[in-house]
PDB file of C-alpha atoms in Angstrom:
ATOM      1  CA  VAL A   1     125.550 194.813 145.558  1.00  0.00           C
ATOM      2  CA  ILE A   2     127.035 191.321 145.261  1.00  0.00           C
ATOM      3  CA  ILE A   3     124.862 190.099 148.139  1.00  0.00           C
ATOM      4  CA  ILE A   4     121.708 191.530 146.511  1.00  0.00           C
ATOM      5  CA  GLN A   5     122.574 189.935 143.166  1.00  0.00           C
ATOM      6  CA  ASN A   6     123.205 186.544 144.806  1.00  0.00           C
ATOM      7  CA  ASP A   7     119.894 186.832 146.667  1.00  0.00           C
ATOM      8  CA  ILE A   8     118.018 187.527 143.411  1.00  0.00           C
ATOM      9  CA  MET A   9     119.714 184.593 141.682  1.00  0.00           C
ATOM     10  CA  MET A  10     118.830 182.286 144.574  1.00  0.00           C
ATOM     11  CA  LYS A  11     115.172 183.362 144.476  1.00  0.00           C
ATOM     12  CA  ARG A  12     115.038 182.725 140.724  1.00  0.00           C
ATOM     13  CA  LEU A  13     116.588 179.277 141.200  1.00  0.00           C
ATOM     14  CA  LEU A  14     114.113 178.372 143.941  1.00  0.00           C
ATOM     15  CA  LEU A  15     111.193 179.594 141.806  1.00  0.00           C
ATOM     16  CA  SER A  16     112.399 177.495 138.879  1.00  0.00           C
ATOM     17  CA  LEU A  17     112.730 174.409 141.072  1.00  0.00           C
ATOM     18  CA  PHE A  18     109.253 175.011 142.520  1.00  0.00           C
ATOM     19  CA  ILE A  19     107.661 175.244 139.063  1.00  0.00           C
ATOM     20  CA  THR A  20     109.458 172.109 137.877  1.00  0.00           C
ATOM     21  CA  LEU A  21     108.412 170.150 140.969  1.00  0.00           C
ATOM     22  CA  THR A  22     104.816 171.371 140.643  1.00  0.00           C
ATOM     23  CA  TRP A  23     104.535 170.171 137.054  1.00  0.00           C
ATOM     24  CA  PHE A  24     106.118 166.833 138.012  1.00  0.00           C
ATOM     25  CA  LEU A  25     103.577 166.297 140.804  1.00  0.00           C
ATOM     26  CA  VAL A  26     100.649 167.302 138.588  1.00  0.00           C
ATOM     27  CA  ASP A  27     101.769 164.888 135.871  1.00  0.00           C
ATOM     28  CA  ALA A  28     102.324 162.061 138.350  1.00  0.00           C
ATOM     29  CA  ALA A  29      98.924 162.577 139.951  1.00  0.00           C
ATOM     30  CA  SER A  30      97.084 162.706 136.645  1.00  0.00           C
ATOM     31  CA  SER A  31      98.781 159.593 135.244  1.00  0.00           C
ATOM     32  CA  ASN A  32      97.853 157.353 138.231  1.00  0.00           C
ATOM     33  CA  GLY A  33     101.140 155.540 137.781  1.00  0.00           C
ATOM     34  CA  SER A  34     100.617 154.858 134.089  1.00  0.00           C
ATOM     35  CA  PRO A  35     102.870 156.903 131.767  1.00  0.00           C
ATOM     36  CA  SER A  36     100.379 156.819 128.894  1.00  0.00           C
ATOM     37  CA  SER A  37      97.056 157.260 130.652  1.00  0.00           C
ATOM     38  CA  SER A  38      97.425 161.055 130.921  1.00  0.00           C
ATOM     39  CA  ARG A  39      98.342 161.409 127.257  1.00  0.00           C
ATOM     40  CA  ALA A  40      95.786 159.288 125.436  1.00  0.00           C
ATOM     41  CA  PHE A  41      93.241 162.119 125.768  1.00  0.00           C
ATOM     42  CA  ASN A  42      90.212 159.909 125.198  1.00  0.00           C
ATOM     43  CA  ARG A  43      88.073 162.387 127.087  1.00  0.00           C
ATOM     44  CA  PRO A  44      84.462 161.497 127.924  1.00  0.00           C
ATOM     45  CA  HIS A  45      81.851 163.506 126.030  1.00  0.00           C
ATOM     46  CA  ASP A  46      78.110 163.528 125.411  1.00  0.00           C
ATOM     47  CA  TYR A  47      78.136 163.438 121.602  1.00  0.00           C
ATOM     48  CA  ASP A  48      76.383 160.431 120.052  1.00  0.00           C
ATOM     49  CA  ILE A  49      76.571 159.243 116.449  1.00  0.00           C
ATOM     50  CA  ILE A  50      72.991 158.645 115.323  1.00  0.00           C
ATOM     51  CA  ASN A  51      73.627 157.966 111.634  1.00  0.00           C
ATOM     52  CA  GLU A  52      76.404 157.434 109.096  1.00  0.00           C
ATOM     53  CA  GLU A  53      76.102 157.367 105.323  1.00  0.00           C
ATOM     54  CA  VAL A  54      78.870 156.890 102.740  1.00  0.00           C
ATOM     55  CA  LEU A  55      78.467 159.723 100.216  1.00  0.00           C
ATOM     56  CA  TYR A  56      81.438 158.831  98.019  1.00  0.00           C
ATOM     57  CA  GLU A  57      83.925 155.976  97.893  1.00  0.00           C
ATOM     58  CA  GLY A  58      87.143 155.840  95.854  1.00  0.00           C
ATOM     59  CA  TRP A  59      90.673 155.631  97.237  1.00  0.00           C
ATOM     60  CA  ARG A  60      89.129 157.428 100.170  1.00  0.00           C
ATOM     61  CA  LYS A  61      85.543 157.769 101.231  1.00  0.00           C
ATOM     62  CA  VAL A  62      83.418 160.641 102.442  1.00  0.00           C
ATOM     63  CA  ILE A  63      81.076 159.777 105.296  1.00  0.00           C
ATOM     64  CA  ARG A  64      78.128 161.959 106.291  1.00  0.00           C
ATOM     65  CA  ARG A  65      78.127 161.586 110.071  1.00  0.00           C
ATOM     66  CA  THR A  66      75.135 162.855 112.029  1.00  0.00           C
ATOM     67  CA  VAL A  67      75.632 163.538 115.735  1.00  0.00           C
ATOM     68  CA  GLN A  68      73.501 164.722 118.610  1.00  0.00           C
ATOM     69  CA  SER A  69      74.304 166.186 122.003  1.00  0.00           C
ATOM     70  CA  PRO A  70      72.442 167.871 124.861  1.00  0.00           C
ATOM     71  CA  LYS A  71      74.579 170.900 124.050  1.00  0.00           C
ATOM     72  CA  LEU A  72      73.097 171.149 120.550  1.00  0.00           C
ATOM     73  CA  THR A  73      69.625 172.409 119.684  1.00  0.00           C
ATOM     74  CA  LYS A  74      69.476 170.137 116.611  1.00  0.00           C
ATOM     75  CA  HIS A  75      71.274 167.248 114.941  1.00  0.00           C
ATOM     76  CA  ILE A  76      74.507 168.253 113.194  1.00  0.00           C
ATOM     77  CA  ASP A  77      75.917 166.721 110.007  1.00  0.00           C
ATOM     78  CA  PHE A  78      79.669 166.444 109.414  1.00  0.00           C
ATOM     79  CA  ASP A  79      81.492 165.222 106.315  1.00  0.00           C
ATOM     80  CA  VAL A  80      84.263 162.924 107.548  1.00  0.00           C
ATOM     81  CA  ILE A  81      87.118 161.453 105.482  1.00  0.00           C
ATOM     82  CA  ASP A  82      88.245 157.848 105.968  1.00  0.00           C
ATOM     83  CA  GLN A  83      90.479 155.357 104.153  1.00  0.00           C
ATOM     84  CA  THR A  84      88.639 152.906 101.915  1.00  0.00           C
ATOM     85  CA  HIS A  85      91.063 149.992 102.145  1.00  0.00           C
ATOM     86  CA  SER A  86      92.255 150.251 105.744  1.00  0.00           C
ATOM     87  CA  THR A  87      90.883 150.877 109.212  1.00  0.00           C
ATOM     88  CA  GLY A  88      94.182 150.238 111.009  1.00  0.00           C
ATOM     89  CA  GLY A  89      95.453 153.792 110.867  1.00  0.00           C
ATOM     90  CA  ALA A  90      98.721 154.993 109.389  1.00  0.00           C
ATOM     91  CA  VAL A  91     102.422 155.316 110.182  1.00  0.00           C
ATOM     92  CA  ILE A  92     105.136 157.859 109.385  1.00  0.00           C
ATOM     93  CA  ILE A  93     108.891 157.277 109.652  1.00  0.00           C
ATOM     94  CA  PHE A  94     111.903 159.563 110.071  1.00  0.00           C
ATOM     95  CA  ALA A  95     115.163 157.835 109.065  1.00  0.00           C
ATOM     96  CA  TRP A  96     118.450 159.030 110.596  1.00  0.00           C
ATOM     97  CA  ASN A  97     122.115 158.174 109.964  1.00  0.00           C
ATOM     98  CA  SER A  98     124.198 158.599 113.114  1.00  0.00           C
ATOM     99  CA  THR A  99     127.493 158.651 111.192  1.00  0.00           C
ATOM    100  CA  SER A 100     126.647 161.441 108.748  1.00  0.00           C
ATOM    101  CA  LYS A 101     124.227 163.083 111.203  1.00  0.00           C
ATOM    102  CA  SER A 102     121.652 163.368 108.461  1.00  0.00           C
ATOM    103  CA  ALA A 103     118.190 162.182 107.481  1.00  0.00           C
ATOM    104  CA  THR A 104     116.786 160.381 104.469  1.00  0.00           C
ATOM    105  CA  ILE A 105     113.501 161.905 103.349  1.00  0.00           C
ATOM    106  CA  ILE A 106     111.394 161.852 100.198  1.00  0.00           C
ATOM    107  CA  ARG A 107     109.947 164.312  97.714  1.00  0.00           C
ATOM    108  CA  GLU A 108     106.684 163.531  95.994  1.00  0.00           C
ATOM    109  CA  TYR A 109     103.719 165.056  94.233  1.00  0.00           C
ATOM    110  CA  MET A 110     100.886 165.850  96.632  1.00  0.00           C
ATOM    111  CA  PRO A 111      97.579 166.116  94.762  1.00  0.00           C
ATOM    112  CA  GLY A 112      95.689 167.971  97.495  1.00  0.00           C
ATOM    113  CA  CYS A 113      97.883 171.080  97.310  1.00  0.00           C
ATOM    114  CA  HIS A 114      99.033 170.277  93.733  1.00  0.00           C
ATOM    115  CA  ARG A 115     102.685 170.694  94.722  1.00  0.00           C
ATOM    116  CA  VAL A 116     105.861 168.623  95.012  1.00  0.00           C
ATOM    117  CA  LEU A 117     106.915 168.745  98.661  1.00  0.00           C
ATOM    118  CA  GLY A 118     109.418 167.109 100.952  1.00  0.00           C
ATOM    119  CA  GLY A 119     108.143 164.522 103.386  1.00  0.00           C
ATOM    120  CA  LEU A 120     108.755 161.315 105.286  1.00  0.00           C
ATOM    121  CA  ALA A 121     108.080 157.705 104.400  1.00  0.00           C
ATOM    122  CA  ALA A 122     104.481 156.981 105.370  1.00  0.00           C
ATOM    123  CA  GLY A 123     101.574 154.681 104.663  1.00  0.00           C
ATOM    124  CA  LEU A 124      98.539 152.808 105.900  1.00  0.00           C
ATOM    125  CA  VAL A 125      98.434 149.924 108.342  1.00  0.00           C
ATOM    126  CA  GLU A 126      96.882 147.124 106.305  1.00  0.00           C
ATOM    127  CA  GLU A 127      95.741 143.548 106.943  1.00  0.00           C
ATOM    128  CA  LYS A 128      99.084 142.195 105.690  1.00  0.00           C
ATOM    129  CA  HIS A 129     100.881 143.999 108.538  1.00  0.00           C
ATOM    130  CA  ALA A 130     101.153 142.245 111.883  1.00  0.00           C
ATOM    131  CA  THR A 131     101.686 145.483 113.844  1.00  0.00           C
ATOM    132  CA  GLU A 132     102.010 149.221 113.324  1.00  0.00           C
ATOM    133  CA  GLU A 133     105.806 148.896 113.445  1.00  0.00           C
ATOM    134  CA  ASP A 134     105.600 146.142 110.839  1.00  0.00           C
ATOM    135  CA  ALA A 135     103.732 148.557 108.568  1.00  0.00           C
ATOM    136  CA  ALA A 136     106.370 151.216 109.233  1.00  0.00           C
ATOM    137  CA  ARG A 137     109.155 148.823 108.233  1.00  0.00           C
ATOM    138  CA  TYR A 138     107.330 147.994 104.985  1.00  0.00           C
ATOM    139  CA  GLU A 139     106.876 151.678 104.124  1.00  0.00           C
ATOM    140  CA  LEU A 140     110.485 152.564 104.918  1.00  0.00           C
ATOM    141  CA  GLU A 141     111.732 149.857 102.567  1.00  0.00           C
ATOM    142  CA  GLU A 142     109.284 150.753  99.782  1.00  0.00           C
ATOM    143  CA  GLU A 143     109.749 154.520  99.853  1.00  0.00           C
ATOM    144  CA  CYS A 144     113.318 155.048 101.146  1.00  0.00           C
ATOM    145  CA  HIS A 145     114.922 151.680 100.231  1.00  0.00           C
ATOM    146  CA  LEU A 146     116.018 151.245 103.851  1.00  0.00           C
ATOM    147  CA  ALA A 147     115.590 148.473 106.436  1.00  0.00           C
ATOM    148  CA  GLY A 148     116.760 147.443 109.895  1.00  0.00           C
ATOM    149  CA  GLY A 149     118.185 149.942 112.356  1.00  0.00           C
ATOM    150  CA  THR A 150     117.086 150.869 115.866  1.00  0.00           C
ATOM    151  CA  TRP A 151     113.434 151.855 116.116  1.00  0.00           C
ATOM    152  CA  TYR A 152     111.769 154.357 118.442  1.00  0.00           C
ATOM    153  CA  ARG A 153     108.044 154.931 118.753  1.00  0.00           C
ATOM    154  CA  LEU A 154     107.675 158.688 119.157  1.00  0.00           C
ATOM    155  CA  ILE A 155     104.401 158.686 121.109  1.00  0.00           C
ATOM    156  CA  ASP A 156     103.221 156.575 124.024  1.00  0.00           C
ATOM    157  CA  ASP A 157     102.388 152.900 123.622  1.00  0.00           C
ATOM    158  CA  GLY A 158      98.749 152.322 122.789  1.00  0.00           C
ATOM    159  CA  VAL A 159      98.309 155.877 121.527  1.00  0.00           C
ATOM    160  CA  SER A 160      97.667 157.068 117.968  1.00  0.00           C
ATOM    161  CA  VAL A 161      97.064 160.662 116.944  1.00  0.00           C
ATOM    162  CA  PRO A 162      94.117 161.856 114.795  1.00  0.00           C
ATOM    163  CA  MET A 163      95.325 163.371 111.540  1.00  0.00           C
ATOM    164  CA  ASP A 164      92.753 166.155 111.448  1.00  0.00           C
ATOM    165  CA  LYS A 165      89.455 167.297 112.924  1.00  0.00           C
ATOM    166  CA  TYR A 166      87.467 165.834 110.018  1.00  0.00           C
ATOM    167  CA  VAL A 167      89.632 162.754 109.271  1.00  0.00           C
ATOM    168  CA  GLN A 168      89.193 159.349 110.933  1.00  0.00           C
ATOM    169  CA  THR A 169      92.736 158.135 110.222  1.00  0.00           C
ATOM    170  CA  GLU A 170      95.054 158.112 113.237  1.00  0.00           C
ATOM    171  CA  ILE A 171      98.841 158.110 112.910  1.00  0.00           C
ATOM    172  CA  VAL A 172     101.786 156.618 114.798  1.00  0.00           C
ATOM    173  CA  PRO A 173     105.195 158.275 114.170  1.00  0.00           C
ATOM    174  CA  TYR A 174     108.540 156.458 114.345  1.00  0.00           C
ATOM    175  CA  LEU A 175     112.218 157.306 114.328  1.00  0.00           C
ATOM    176  CA  VAL A 176     114.681 154.741 112.972  1.00  0.00           C
ATOM    177  CA  VAL A 177     118.426 155.214 113.525  1.00  0.00           C
ATOM    178  CA  ASP A 178     121.002 153.651 111.204  1.00  0.00           C
ATOM    179  CA  PRO A 179     118.868 151.596 108.822  1.00  0.00           C
ATOM    180  CA  HIS A 180     120.803 149.968 105.980  1.00  0.00           C
ATOM    181  CA  HIS A 181     120.288 150.253 102.227  1.00  0.00           C
ATOM    182  CA  VAL A 182     118.113 147.627 100.527  1.00  0.00           C
ATOM    183  CA  PRO A 183     119.311 146.901  96.960  1.00  0.00           C
ATOM    184  CA  ASN A 184     116.067 145.247  95.818  1.00  0.00           C
ATOM    185  CA  PRO A 185     113.255 146.885  97.823  1.00  0.00           C
ATOM    186  CA  ARG A 186     109.553 146.178  97.700  1.00  0.00           C
ATOM    187  CA  PRO A 187     107.879 148.172  94.912  1.00  0.00           C
ATOM    188  CA  ILE A 188     105.985 151.376  95.636  1.00  0.00           C
ATOM    189  CA  ASP A 189     102.307 151.793  94.795  1.00  0.00           C
ATOM    190  CA  ASP A 190     101.380 152.533  91.179  1.00  0.00           C
ATOM    191  CA  GLU A 191     100.229 156.097  91.862  1.00  0.00           C
ATOM    192  CA  GLU A 192     103.397 157.069  93.739  1.00  0.00           C
ATOM    193  CA  ASP A 193     106.276 158.990  92.124  1.00  0.00           C
ATOM    194  CA  ILE A 194     108.898 159.321  94.850  1.00  0.00           C
ATOM    195  CA  GLU A 195     112.365 160.890  94.868  1.00  0.00           C
ATOM    196  CA  ILE A 196     114.628 159.731  97.721  1.00  0.00           C
ATOM    197  CA  VAL A 197     116.686 162.575  99.232  1.00  0.00           C
ATOM    198  CA  THR A 198     119.673 161.665 101.415  1.00  0.00           C
ATOM    199  CA  ASP A 199     122.096 163.601 103.625  1.00  0.00           C
ATOM    200  CA  VAL A 200     119.543 166.118 104.888  1.00  0.00           C
ATOM    201  CA  SER A 201     120.758 167.839 108.053  1.00  0.00           C
ATOM    202  CA  ALA A 202     118.609 168.654 111.080  1.00  0.00           C
ATOM    203  CA  GLU A 203     118.988 172.356 110.237  1.00  0.00           C
ATOM    204  CA  GLU A 204     117.694 171.728 106.711  1.00  0.00           C
ATOM    205  CA  ILE A 205     114.717 169.808 108.105  1.00  0.00           C
ATOM    206  CA  MET A 206     113.825 172.800 110.286  1.00  0.00           C
ATOM    207  CA  GLN A 207     114.090 175.141 107.301  1.00  0.00           C
ATOM    208  CA  MET A 208     111.782 172.871 105.278  1.00  0.00           C
ATOM    209  CA  VAL A 209     109.220 172.972 108.085  1.00  0.00           C
ATOM    210  CA  LYS A 210     109.413 176.760 108.419  1.00  0.00           C
ATOM    211  CA  LYS A 211     109.256 177.392 104.672  1.00  0.00           C
ATOM    212  CA  GLY A 212     106.258 175.110 104.089  1.00  0.00           C
ATOM    213  CA  ASP A 213     108.228 172.473 102.194  1.00  0.00           C
ATOM    214  CA  MET A 214     106.532 169.697 104.185  1.00  0.00           C
ATOM    215  CA  ASN A 215     102.869 169.036 104.794  1.00  0.00           C
ATOM    216  CA  LEU A 216     101.556 169.257 108.341  1.00  0.00           C
ATOM    217  CA  VAL A 217     101.808 165.543 109.158  1.00  0.00           C
ATOM    218  CA  GLY A 218     105.340 165.227 107.777  1.00  0.00           C
ATOM    219  CA  ALA A 219     106.465 168.305 109.702  1.00  0.00           C
ATOM    220  CA  TRP A 220     104.896 166.952 112.906  1.00  0.00           C
ATOM    221  CA  GLY A 221     106.691 163.615 112.532  1.00  0.00           C
ATOM    222  CA  ALA A 222     109.987 165.344 111.740  1.00  0.00           C
ATOM    223  CA  LEU A 223     109.774 167.651 114.766  1.00  0.00           C
ATOM    224  CA  LEU A 224     109.012 164.736 117.106  1.00  0.00           C
ATOM    225  CA  ALA A 225     112.016 162.900 115.651  1.00  0.00           C
ATOM    226  CA  LEU A 226     114.303 165.888 116.201  1.00  0.00           C
ATOM    227  CA  VAL A 227     113.214 166.064 119.842  1.00  0.00           C
ATOM    228  CA  LYS A 228     114.077 162.374 120.261  1.00  0.00           C
ATOM    229  CA  LEU A 229     117.411 162.806 118.498  1.00  0.00           C
ATOM    230  CA  ARG A 230     118.303 165.537 120.983  1.00  0.00           C
ATOM    231  CA  GLU A 231     117.422 163.182 123.838  1.00  0.00           C
ATOM    232  CA  LEU A 232     119.719 160.566 122.278  1.00  0.00           C
ATOM    233  CA  GLY A 233     122.550 163.084 121.945  1.00  0.00           C
ATOM    234  CA  GLU A 234     122.535 162.860 118.157  1.00  0.00           C
ATOM    235  CA  ILE A 235     121.993 166.589 117.633  1.00  0.00           C
ATOM    236  CA  GLN A 236     122.385 169.725 119.726  1.00  0.00           C
TER     237      GLN A 236
END
């Protein structure tokens, strides 16, 4: 019986090693030596934009985008949302304290769902920002009153992630570990009403995500940050 059990365990181990090696080889072959080339997902397609018209423009603008493709029997119109004052994308930041093993997040009114939800510091990349990380540092100071620390980009270099199927804005998420308090931070925007929430554990973050106390983008950024924190040995 012991011999049979050991044989089964060995077969399972070999199968696990085979699967792991297979995925490693597939990833290596598809990346062609570049760690980001397999993840940018800028797939070729045969859709062409034949017309764009701004239907409305305020803080954001609605664009009527007309596309054509050999796959379509007629031209198709889509209503696409874009930022009015920025074309540089957006950033979102998860702030972590390695001493207290806790995060600093925010709560704010979200007009789309007409609710006050938890979230992360976030904002647009504007002309005044030299880089995406520069924009992230600005937003962290404005919304969480934090600066400095050790910064981690949570997706590959050169990659940004589309916010939604019908939104042009693309986002870059960051984790910052051990930022310090800023006594006189840059002011927030006039329309923002933000409550800073400190000492939030990783378990509480997960509960917020599961209970719908974060919007989709905030939850996505938080989950990526938790994965990185596990890699760093900050959480189990």
